[in-house]
Short mmCIF file of C-alpha atoms in Angstrom, two decimals:
data_model
loop_
_atom_site.label_atom_id
_atom_site.label_comp_id
_atom_site.label_asym_id
_atom_site.label_seq_id
_atom_site.Cartn_x
_atom_site.Cartn_y
_atom_site.Cartn_z
CA UNK A 1 101.14 106.27 100.91
CA UNK A 2 100.04 105.44 97.36
CA UNK A 3 96.35 106.34 97.52
CA UNK A 4 95.34 109.79 96.33
CA UNK A 5 94.79 112.02 99.35
CA UNK A 6 93.02 115.34 98.89
CA UNK A 7 92.04 117.99 101.40
CA UNK A 8 88.82 120.01 101.57
CA UNK A 9 88.34 121.10 105.18
CA UNK A 10 84.85 121.25 106.59
CA UNK A 11 83.21 124.43 107.79
CA UNK A 12 84.70 125.09 111.24
CA UNK A 13 81.23 125.01 112.77
CA UNK A 14 81.04 121.31 111.87
CA UNK A 15 83.87 120.15 114.15
CA UNK A 16 85.51 120.81 117.50
CA UNK A 17 88.74 122.28 118.72
CA UNK A 18 92.34 121.22 118.46
CA UNK A 19 93.84 118.36 120.44
CA UNK A 20 97.23 116.83 120.98
CA UNK A 21 97.94 113.72 118.95
CA UNK A 22 98.73 111.64 122.03
CA UNK A 23 95.05 111.15 123.07
CA UNK A 24 94.21 109.45 119.75
CA UNK A 25 93.49 105.83 120.71
CA UNK A 26 90.80 104.63 118.30
CA UNK A 27 89.97 104.61 114.60
CA UNK A 28 86.25 104.39 113.91
CA UNK A 29 84.79 103.21 110.59
CA UNK A 30 81.49 104.65 109.35
CA UNK A 31 79.50 104.67 106.11
CA UNK A 32 77.67 107.55 104.45
CA UNK A 33 74.53 105.43 103.81
CA UNK A 34 74.21 106.80 100.29
CA UNK A 35 73.97 104.86 97.05
CA UNK A 36 76.21 106.78 94.70
CA UNK A 37 78.39 109.39 96.42
CA UNK A 38 82.06 110.30 96.40
CA UNK A 39 84.75 111.53 98.74
CA UNK A 40 84.94 114.78 96.77
CA UNK A 41 81.19 115.34 96.99
CA UNK A 42 81.16 114.82 100.74
CA UNK A 43 84.19 117.04 101.18
CA UNK A 44 82.48 119.83 99.29
CA UNK A 45 79.20 119.37 101.15
CA UNK A 46 80.72 119.62 104.64
CA UNK A 47 82.87 122.53 103.50
CA UNK A 48 79.88 124.51 102.21
CA UNK A 49 77.16 123.63 104.75
CA UNK A 50 76.77 123.83 108.52
CA UNK A 51 75.45 120.49 109.80
CA UNK A 52 77.32 120.26 113.13
CA UNK A 53 78.62 116.79 112.29
CA UNK A 54 81.82 115.63 110.61
CA UNK A 55 84.42 112.96 109.92
CA UNK A 56 88.16 113.20 109.45
CA UNK A 57 88.22 111.33 106.13
CA UNK A 58 85.90 110.29 103.30
CA UNK A 59 86.99 107.37 101.11
CA UNK A 60 85.86 106.11 97.73
CA UNK A 61 87.35 103.89 95.04
CA UNK A 62 89.81 106.34 93.50
CA UNK A 63 90.74 108.81 96.25
CA UNK A 64 90.43 110.00 99.84
CA UNK A 65 89.40 113.47 101.03
CA UNK A 66 90.45 114.77 104.44
CA UNK A 67 87.66 116.92 105.89
CA UNK A 68 88.93 117.46 109.45
CA UNK A 69 92.62 117.64 110.46
CA UNK A 70 93.83 114.74 112.62
CA UNK A 71 94.69 117.12 115.45
CA UNK A 72 91.13 118.44 115.64
CA UNK A 73 88.04 116.74 117.10
CA UNK A 74 85.43 115.50 114.63
CA UNK A 75 81.84 115.21 115.80
CA UNK A 76 81.21 111.61 114.83
CA UNK A 77 80.56 109.27 117.77
CA UNK A 78 79.25 111.52 120.52
CA UNK A 79 75.64 110.36 120.51
CA UNK A 80 73.78 108.47 123.20
CA UNK A 81 74.03 104.71 123.51
CA UNK A 82 71.25 102.86 121.70
CA UNK A 83 68.75 101.11 123.95
CA UNK A 84 68.89 97.83 121.99
CA UNK A 85 72.63 97.25 122.46
CA UNK A 86 72.03 94.20 124.67
CA UNK A 87 70.28 92.41 121.82
CA UNK A 88 72.50 93.67 118.96
CA UNK A 89 75.86 93.44 120.72
CA UNK A 90 76.70 97.05 119.95
CA UNK A 91 78.01 99.78 122.22
CA UNK A 92 80.87 97.78 123.78
CA UNK A 93 83.21 100.76 123.50
CA UNK A 94 80.69 103.32 124.71
CA UNK A 95 82.39 105.66 127.18
CA UNK A 96 85.83 104.44 126.11
CA UNK A 97 85.92 105.70 122.53
CA UNK A 98 84.87 109.33 122.21
CA UNK A 99 85.07 112.17 119.72
CA UNK A 100 88.14 113.43 121.56
CA UNK A 101 90.23 110.26 121.31
CA UNK A 102 89.25 108.91 117.88
CA UNK A 103 89.86 109.40 114.18
CA UNK A 104 86.78 108.79 112.06
CA UNK A 105 86.63 107.43 108.51
CA UNK A 106 83.51 107.42 106.32
CA UNK A 107 83.23 104.90 103.45
CA UNK A 108 81.40 106.11 100.35
CA UNK A 109 79.58 104.00 97.75
CA UNK A 110 80.53 105.65 94.47
CA UNK A 111 78.61 103.23 92.26
CA UNK A 112 74.88 103.98 92.04
CA UNK A 113 73.30 100.58 91.53
CA UNK A 114 70.43 100.35 94.00
CA UNK A 115 72.59 98.78 96.72
CA UNK A 116 74.58 100.56 99.41
CA UNK A 117 77.92 98.78 99.62
CA UNK A 118 81.47 100.02 99.13
CA UNK A 119 83.45 98.81 96.13
CA UNK A 120 86.44 96.55 96.68
CA UNK A 121 88.69 99.46 95.74
CA UNK A 122 87.02 101.69 98.35
CA UNK A 123 87.55 99.04 101.02
CA UNK A 124 91.21 98.63 100.13
CA UNK A 125 91.81 102.39 100.11
CA UNK A 126 90.21 102.57 103.55
CA UNK A 127 92.37 99.69 104.79
CA UNK A 128 95.55 101.39 103.58
CA UNK A 129 94.54 104.70 105.18
CA UNK A 130 93.70 102.92 108.43
CA UNK A 131 97.02 101.07 108.46
CA UNK A 132 98.90 104.33 107.92
CA UNK A 133 97.02 105.99 110.79
CA UNK A 134 97.61 102.95 113.03
CA UNK A 135 101.32 103.22 112.40
CA UNK A 136 101.39 107.00 112.82
CA UNK A 137 99.56 107.03 116.17
CA UNK A 138 100.46 103.61 117.55
CA UNK A 139 96.90 102.29 117.42
CA UNK A 140 96.50 98.49 117.71
CA UNK A 141 94.17 96.58 115.38
CA UNK A 142 91.73 95.83 118.21
CA UNK A 143 91.12 99.57 118.54
CA UNK A 144 89.93 99.85 114.95
CA UNK A 145 86.19 99.63 115.48
CA UNK A 146 82.80 100.48 113.97
CA UNK A 147 80.44 103.27 114.91
CA UNK A 148 78.23 100.35 115.94
CA UNK A 149 80.78 99.37 118.58
CA UNK A 150 80.62 102.82 120.17
CA UNK A 151 76.93 103.76 120.33
CA UNK A 152 75.16 100.73 118.86
CA UNK A 153 74.08 102.59 115.73
CA UNK A 154 73.94 100.27 112.70
CA UNK A 155 76.88 101.91 111.01
CA UNK A 156 78.28 100.66 108.70
CA UNK A 157 74.97 98.81 108.26
CA UNK A 158 76.46 96.22 105.91
CA UNK A 159 79.05 95.21 108.55
CA UNK A 160 77.11 95.08 111.81
CA UNK A 161 74.02 93.86 113.63
CA UNK A 162 73.91 90.18 112.66
CA UNK A 163 76.31 87.28 112.83
CA UNK A 164 76.73 87.33 109.04
CA UNK A 165 77.42 91.06 108.92
CA UNK A 166 79.75 90.91 111.92
CA UNK A 167 81.70 88.19 110.15
CA UNK A 168 81.96 90.32 107.01
CA UNK A 169 83.38 93.16 109.10
CA UNK A 170 86.05 90.81 110.37
CA UNK A 171 86.93 89.13 107.06
CA UNK A 172 86.55 92.12 104.73
CA UNK A 173 88.21 94.73 106.89
CA UNK A 174 89.51 93.96 110.37
CA UNK A 175 91.51 90.83 109.51
CA UNK A 176 93.27 92.67 106.68
CA UNK A 177 94.78 95.33 108.91
CA UNK A 178 97.66 92.99 109.71
CA UNK A 179 97.69 91.28 106.29
CA UNK A 180 100.70 92.38 104.26
CA UNK A 181 98.89 91.46 101.06
CA UNK A 182 95.88 93.67 101.70
CA UNK A 183 95.46 97.16 100.37
CA UNK A 184 95.17 99.07 97.17
CA UNK A 185 97.31 96.66 95.17
CA UNK A 186 95.83 93.49 96.63
CA UNK A 187 94.25 90.85 94.39
CA UNK A 188 91.36 90.94 96.81
CA UNK A 189 90.59 94.40 95.52
CA UNK A 190 89.78 92.97 92.14
CA UNK A 191 88.39 89.57 92.94
CA UNK A 192 86.24 90.15 95.98
CA UNK A 193 86.78 89.47 99.61
CA UNK A 194 88.21 86.20 100.74
CA UNK A 195 90.10 85.37 97.53
CA UNK A 196 93.68 84.28 97.90
CA UNK A 197 96.71 86.21 96.78
CA UNK A 198 97.17 85.72 93.04
CA UNK A 199 100.60 84.53 91.90
CA UNK A 200 101.81 83.87 88.38
CA UNK A 201 102.16 80.19 89.22
CA UNK A 202 98.36 80.07 89.57
CA UNK A 203 98.04 80.96 85.87
CA UNK A 204 100.40 78.36 84.50
CA UNK A 205 97.81 75.81 83.39
CA UNK A 206 94.95 78.17 82.63
CA UNK A 207 93.59 79.02 79.19
CA UNK A 208 94.28 82.47 77.76
CA UNK A 209 90.62 83.40 78.21
CA UNK A 210 90.64 82.40 81.87
CA UNK A 211 93.94 84.18 82.54
CA UNK A 212 92.62 87.45 81.12
CA UNK A 213 89.44 87.13 83.16
CA UNK A 214 91.41 86.29 86.30
CA UNK A 215 93.78 89.24 86.14
CA UNK A 216 91.56 91.75 84.32
CA UNK A 217 89.82 92.93 87.47
CA UNK A 218 93.18 93.74 89.05
CA UNK A 219 93.90 96.20 86.26
CA UNK A 220 90.48 97.82 86.61
CA UNK A 221 91.20 98.44 90.28
CA UNK A 222 94.64 99.76 89.38
CA UNK A 223 93.15 102.25 86.91
CA UNK A 224 90.78 103.55 89.57
CA UNK A 225 93.77 104.15 91.80
CA UNK A 226 96.26 105.50 89.27
CA UNK A 227 94.38 106.78 86.22
CA UNK A 228 96.34 104.51 83.86
CA UNK A 229 94.10 102.70 81.37
CA UNK A 230 93.51 99.10 82.41
CA UNK A 231 93.44 97.95 78.78
CA UNK A 232 96.95 99.29 78.15
CA UNK A 233 98.51 97.82 81.29
CA UNK A 234 96.73 94.51 80.72
CA UNK A 235 98.03 94.34 77.14
CA UNK A 236 101.53 95.07 78.43
CA UNK A 237 101.09 92.23 80.92
CA UNK A 238 100.09 89.85 78.11
CA UNK A 239 102.94 90.86 75.82
CA UNK A 240 105.70 91.16 78.39
CA UNK A 241 104.92 88.10 80.50
CA UNK A 242 103.31 85.79 77.93
CA UNK A 243 100.02 85.85 79.86
CA UNK A 244 101.91 85.50 83.15
CA UNK A 245 103.64 82.31 81.97
CA UNK A 246 107.14 83.64 81.22
CA UNK A 247 110.15 82.56 83.23
CA UNK A 248 110.39 85.95 84.91
CA UNK A 249 106.72 85.96 85.85
CA UNK A 250 106.70 82.39 87.12
CA UNK A 251 109.92 82.74 89.11
CA UNK A 252 109.56 86.32 90.37
CA UNK A 253 105.93 87.42 89.77
CA UNK A 254 107.53 90.12 87.62
CA UNK A 255 105.02 90.62 84.83
CA UNK A 256 106.47 93.70 83.12
CA UNK A 257 110.19 93.02 82.92
CA UNK A 258 110.83 95.56 85.66
CA UNK A 259 114.58 95.71 86.22
CA UNK A 260 116.26 96.41 89.53
CA UNK A 261 117.27 99.80 88.19
CA UNK A 262 115.37 101.56 85.43
CA UNK A 263 117.11 104.42 83.64
CA UNK A 264 118.71 105.43 86.91
CA UNK A 265 115.26 106.30 88.21
CA UNK A 266 113.66 106.03 91.58
CA UNK A 267 109.99 106.93 92.07
CA UNK A 268 107.51 107.32 94.91
CA UNK A 269 105.15 104.57 96.13
CA UNK A 270 107.19 101.66 94.78
CA UNK A 271 105.71 98.27 95.74
CA UNK A 272 109.08 96.54 95.50
CA UNK A 273 110.87 95.68 98.77
CA UNK A 274 114.19 97.01 97.36
CA UNK A 275 116.08 93.78 97.96
CA UNK A 276 114.43 90.80 96.22
CA UNK A 277 116.11 90.19 92.85
CA UNK A 278 115.99 87.60 90.08
CA UNK A 279 118.83 87.35 87.53
CA UNK A 280 118.35 86.12 83.97
CA UNK A 281 119.60 86.65 80.40
CA UNK A 282 117.53 89.03 78.30
CA UNK A 283 117.57 90.50 74.81
CA UNK A 284 117.93 94.22 74.15
CA UNK A 285 117.41 96.04 70.85
CA UNK A 286 120.57 98.15 70.45
CA UNK A 287 121.78 99.94 67.32
CA UNK A 288 119.29 98.17 65.10
CA UNK A 289 119.89 94.63 66.37
CA UNK A 290 119.16 92.40 69.36
CA UNK A 291 121.92 91.47 71.80
CA UNK A 292 121.84 89.21 74.90
CA UNK A 293 122.78 90.60 78.32
CA UNK A 294 122.43 89.36 81.91
CA UNK A 295 120.18 91.61 83.95
CA UNK A 296 118.82 91.87 87.48
CA UNK A 297 115.05 92.02 87.74
CA UNK A 298 112.75 92.89 90.62
CA UNK A 299 111.11 90.02 92.43
CA UNK A 300 107.59 90.41 93.87
CA UNK A 301 105.51 88.24 96.22
CA UNK A 302 102.47 88.31 93.91
CA UNK A 303 101.05 89.73 90.69
CA UNK A 304 99.31 92.66 92.39
CA UNK A 305 102.62 94.01 93.70
CA UNK A 306 104.03 93.80 90.18
CA UNK A 307 101.09 95.77 88.78
CA UNK A 308 101.34 98.39 91.53
CA UNK A 309 105.08 98.93 91.02
CA UNK A 310 104.72 99.10 87.25
CA UNK A 311 102.05 101.81 87.55
CA UNK A 312 104.03 103.71 90.18
CA UNK A 313 106.97 103.74 87.75
CA UNK A 314 104.86 105.03 84.85
CA UNK A 315 103.48 107.84 87.01
CA UNK A 316 106.68 108.78 88.83
CA UNK A 317 109.68 108.13 86.55
CA UNK A 318 111.53 111.30 85.58
CA UNK A 319 113.44 112.42 82.52
CA UNK A 320 115.53 115.21 83.92
CA UNK A 321 113.14 117.61 85.60
CA UNK A 322 110.11 116.41 83.64
CA UNK A 323 107.91 113.36 84.02
CA UNK A 324 109.06 110.66 81.61
CA UNK A 325 105.47 109.71 80.79
CA UNK A 326 103.75 113.06 81.25
CA UNK A 327 100.10 113.03 80.21
CA UNK A 328 99.57 109.32 80.79
CA UNK A 329 97.46 109.69 83.93
CA UNK A 330 93.83 110.14 82.93
CA UNK A 331 94.41 109.57 79.20
CA UNK A 332 91.31 107.77 77.84
CA UNK A 333 92.61 106.82 74.39
CA UNK A 334 94.61 103.60 74.51
CA UNK A 335 96.44 104.54 71.32
CA UNK A 336 97.54 107.87 72.79
CA UNK A 337 98.41 106.25 76.12
CA UNK A 338 100.70 103.60 74.66
CA UNK A 339 102.28 106.24 72.39
CA UNK A 340 103.13 108.30 75.48
CA UNK A 341 104.69 105.21 77.06
CA UNK A 342 106.71 104.29 73.96
CA UNK A 343 107.88 107.86 73.35
CA UNK A 344 108.98 108.11 76.97
CA UNK A 345 111.55 105.41 76.29
CA UNK A 346 109.73 102.48 77.92
CA UNK A 347 110.32 99.97 75.12
CA UNK A 348 113.06 99.56 72.51
CA UNK A 349 111.06 97.36 70.14
CA UNK A 350 110.15 99.45 67.06
CA UNK A 351 106.69 97.84 66.70
CA UNK A 352 105.76 98.01 70.38
CA UNK A 353 102.78 100.32 69.86
CA UNK A 354 101.32 98.13 67.15
CA UNK A 355 101.69 95.01 69.29
CA UNK A 356 99.93 96.55 72.30
CA UNK A 357 97.07 97.99 70.22
CA UNK A 358 96.68 94.67 68.46
CA UNK A 359 96.28 92.82 71.75
CA UNK A 360 93.76 95.35 73.05
CA UNK A 361 91.65 94.96 69.94
CA UNK A 362 92.04 91.17 69.68
CA UNK A 363 90.82 90.50 73.22
CA UNK A 364 88.55 93.54 73.62
CA UNK A 365 90.55 94.63 76.65
CA UNK A 366 88.81 98.00 76.79
CA UNK A 367 86.01 96.21 78.65
CA UNK A 368 88.27 96.39 81.70
CA UNK A 369 88.70 100.16 81.43
CA UNK A 370 86.96 102.36 83.97
CA UNK A 371 84.11 103.84 81.98
CA UNK A 372 81.35 104.26 84.55
CA UNK A 373 80.96 105.75 88.00
CA UNK A 374 78.34 106.43 90.61
CA UNK A 375 76.57 109.76 90.90
CA UNK A 376 77.61 112.00 93.73
CA UNK A 377 74.91 113.20 96.05
CA UNK A 378 77.40 115.38 97.87
CA UNK A 379 76.19 114.12 101.23
CA UNK A 380 77.14 111.89 104.10
CA UNK A 381 75.30 109.93 106.78
CA UNK A 382 71.87 111.45 107.37
CA UNK A 383 72.87 114.80 105.88
CA UNK A 384 72.05 115.66 102.31
CA UNK A 385 72.28 118.21 99.54
CA UNK A 386 70.00 118.94 96.65
CA UNK A 387 71.00 118.41 93.06
CA UNK A 388 68.52 121.03 91.99
CA UNK A 389 65.22 120.83 90.16
CA UNK A 390 65.06 119.05 86.84
CA UNK A 391 63.82 121.29 84.04
CA UNK A 392 61.04 120.05 81.86
CA UNK A 393 62.45 121.13 78.52
CA UNK A 394 64.91 119.23 76.39
CA UNK A 395 66.62 119.92 73.08
CA UNK A 396 67.95 117.30 70.67
CA UNK A 397 71.73 117.16 70.85
CA UNK A 398 71.90 118.91 74.22
CA UNK A 399 71.22 117.92 77.81
CA UNK A 400 68.46 119.69 79.72
CA UNK A 401 69.00 123.25 80.87
CA UNK A 402 70.22 123.45 84.45
CA UNK A 403 68.16 125.59 86.84
CA UNK A 404 69.30 124.17 90.17
CA UNK A 405 71.37 125.79 92.91
CA UNK A 406 74.20 123.32 93.43
CA UNK A 407 77.50 124.19 91.78
CA UNK A 408 79.02 120.71 92.10
CA UNK A 409 79.59 119.40 88.59
CA UNK A 410 78.32 115.91 89.47
CA UNK A 411 75.09 117.36 90.86
CA UNK A 412 74.67 119.44 87.71
CA UNK A 413 75.29 116.43 85.45
CA UNK A 414 72.77 114.40 87.39
CA UNK A 415 70.14 117.13 87.21
CA UNK A 416 70.39 117.68 83.45
CA UNK A 417 70.24 113.99 82.58
CA UNK A 418 73.87 113.08 81.85
CA UNK A 419 74.06 109.24 81.99
CA UNK A 420 75.39 107.84 85.25
CA UNK A 421 78.42 106.29 83.55
CA UNK A 422 79.74 109.82 82.94
CA UNK A 423 79.25 110.97 86.56
CA UNK A 424 81.82 110.46 89.30
CA UNK A 425 85.56 111.14 89.12
CA UNK A 426 87.13 113.36 86.50
CA UNK A 427 88.06 110.37 84.33
CA UNK A 428 84.43 109.36 83.94
CA UNK A 429 83.48 112.94 83.03
CA UNK A 430 86.18 113.20 80.39
CA UNK A 431 84.00 112.15 77.41
CA UNK A 432 81.47 114.88 78.22
CA UNK A 433 84.23 117.47 78.60
CA UNK A 434 85.82 116.41 75.31
CA UNK A 435 82.47 116.58 73.52
CA UNK A 436 82.09 120.12 74.80
CA UNK A 437 85.47 121.34 73.61
CA UNK A 438 87.55 120.93 76.78
CA UNK A 439 90.76 119.14 75.86
CA UNK A 440 93.02 117.51 78.46
CA UNK A 441 90.25 117.57 81.05
CA UNK A 442 91.59 117.10 84.60
CA UNK A 443 88.55 118.10 86.62
CA UNK A 444 89.96 121.50 87.59
CA UNK A 445 87.70 124.17 89.03
CA UNK A 446 87.89 126.34 85.91
CA UNK A 447 87.10 123.40 83.62
CA UNK A 448 84.14 122.35 85.77
CA UNK A 449 82.80 125.90 85.81
CA UNK A 450 82.84 125.88 82.00
CA UNK A 451 80.78 122.69 81.96
CA UNK A 452 78.35 124.12 84.51
CA UNK A 453 78.00 127.36 82.51
CA UNK A 454 77.13 125.38 79.38
CA UNK A 455 74.54 123.39 81.33
CA UNK A 456 73.01 126.61 82.69
CA UNK A 457 72.63 127.87 79.13
CA UNK A 458 71.21 124.59 77.90
CA UNK A 459 74.23 124.19 75.63
CA UNK A 460 75.89 121.15 77.18
CA UNK A 461 76.23 118.74 74.27
CA UNK A 462 75.17 115.14 74.65
CA UNK A 463 77.71 112.33 74.34
#
């Protein structure tokens, strides 16, 4: 499991009693029907309100929140069958799939853009979660269904009700449950549904501009998943694989010089299969000079696996009892990020930092960094929560004073007029936190309460 799984259990009046795991036969996919909400916002809403409805999981582009334990019954698919099922084709599993024998997953749309549709990263996180649950409970792919298939409700509306939408459900989700290339580190997550797996050999005859455009989206998706700046990882890709055209990249899809063994380390969530190896001579900078040695390198089936393993290493490699690259996750300054990487012992080249920064600036790679996010309404399905009333007053240099009731930081930001690009996950809120004197912002409860207190006083500084 490489996705970020959080837990914020719903109010117990929103779901049923315990059950044995053996009755779990179905996984049902839903959508929250909101334009601009997050897994965290939904988790908080169902925790704090009694709505007598629920789902086991909420998924967005950078994380997953569990709201109901697997061994408890969520109230998700227990409604009556819609009367128009004969014309729509829905309701085929009515009476077979129930609240008692299903696990229910809600997809969020964490980008507020006027259209309700999950991001590619949200879809891939949901696919990975679904595959893990299938394996855990022995659920076949044909038992992964839509809410539409149970009661006939148009849910998820973008994947049901017409031939076109039914086909999207199949190609964008259902077909990928048995596809070894699907998931959080899939090229499809960055290039849109239906695109083929991207290998280094595909880049061989492309221009530098086209290569960067082709792979850039993969690094954006990776940042959403890991918190490692896309610009930094993309610059490393350029430098260490010669734009994906090096021998190691072409022969092994290894785009970062990842050796079979790295500093004696092992780390969680590795994307390498632990057996595929490519051997080649390489130069090492030792005692002030370069020497040639023969080394064993990891071999990957595609570029996405290389990116995923590289990021897993940066997040999980240890130096004794401490993280080798502590502080890298969530760092928004590319200069600080690459300094952390270099100081952790990643590269032996003395001018490594300068080279990476130079590439970022030359190609404007920061355009691939995650710098915007959707607003969180803190709601799901037909339920909702208020972001509070907007005050009429405004002061130059500060956002509007907050007079609403919600204590969710995204709701507060939305109410006082913080631009949407700073609302969403903690990484998108970082610039606001930094502007208001909160260093090393990680989205903790105490840090968020400080931001909310400033907003309540009308002292939240504008970015």
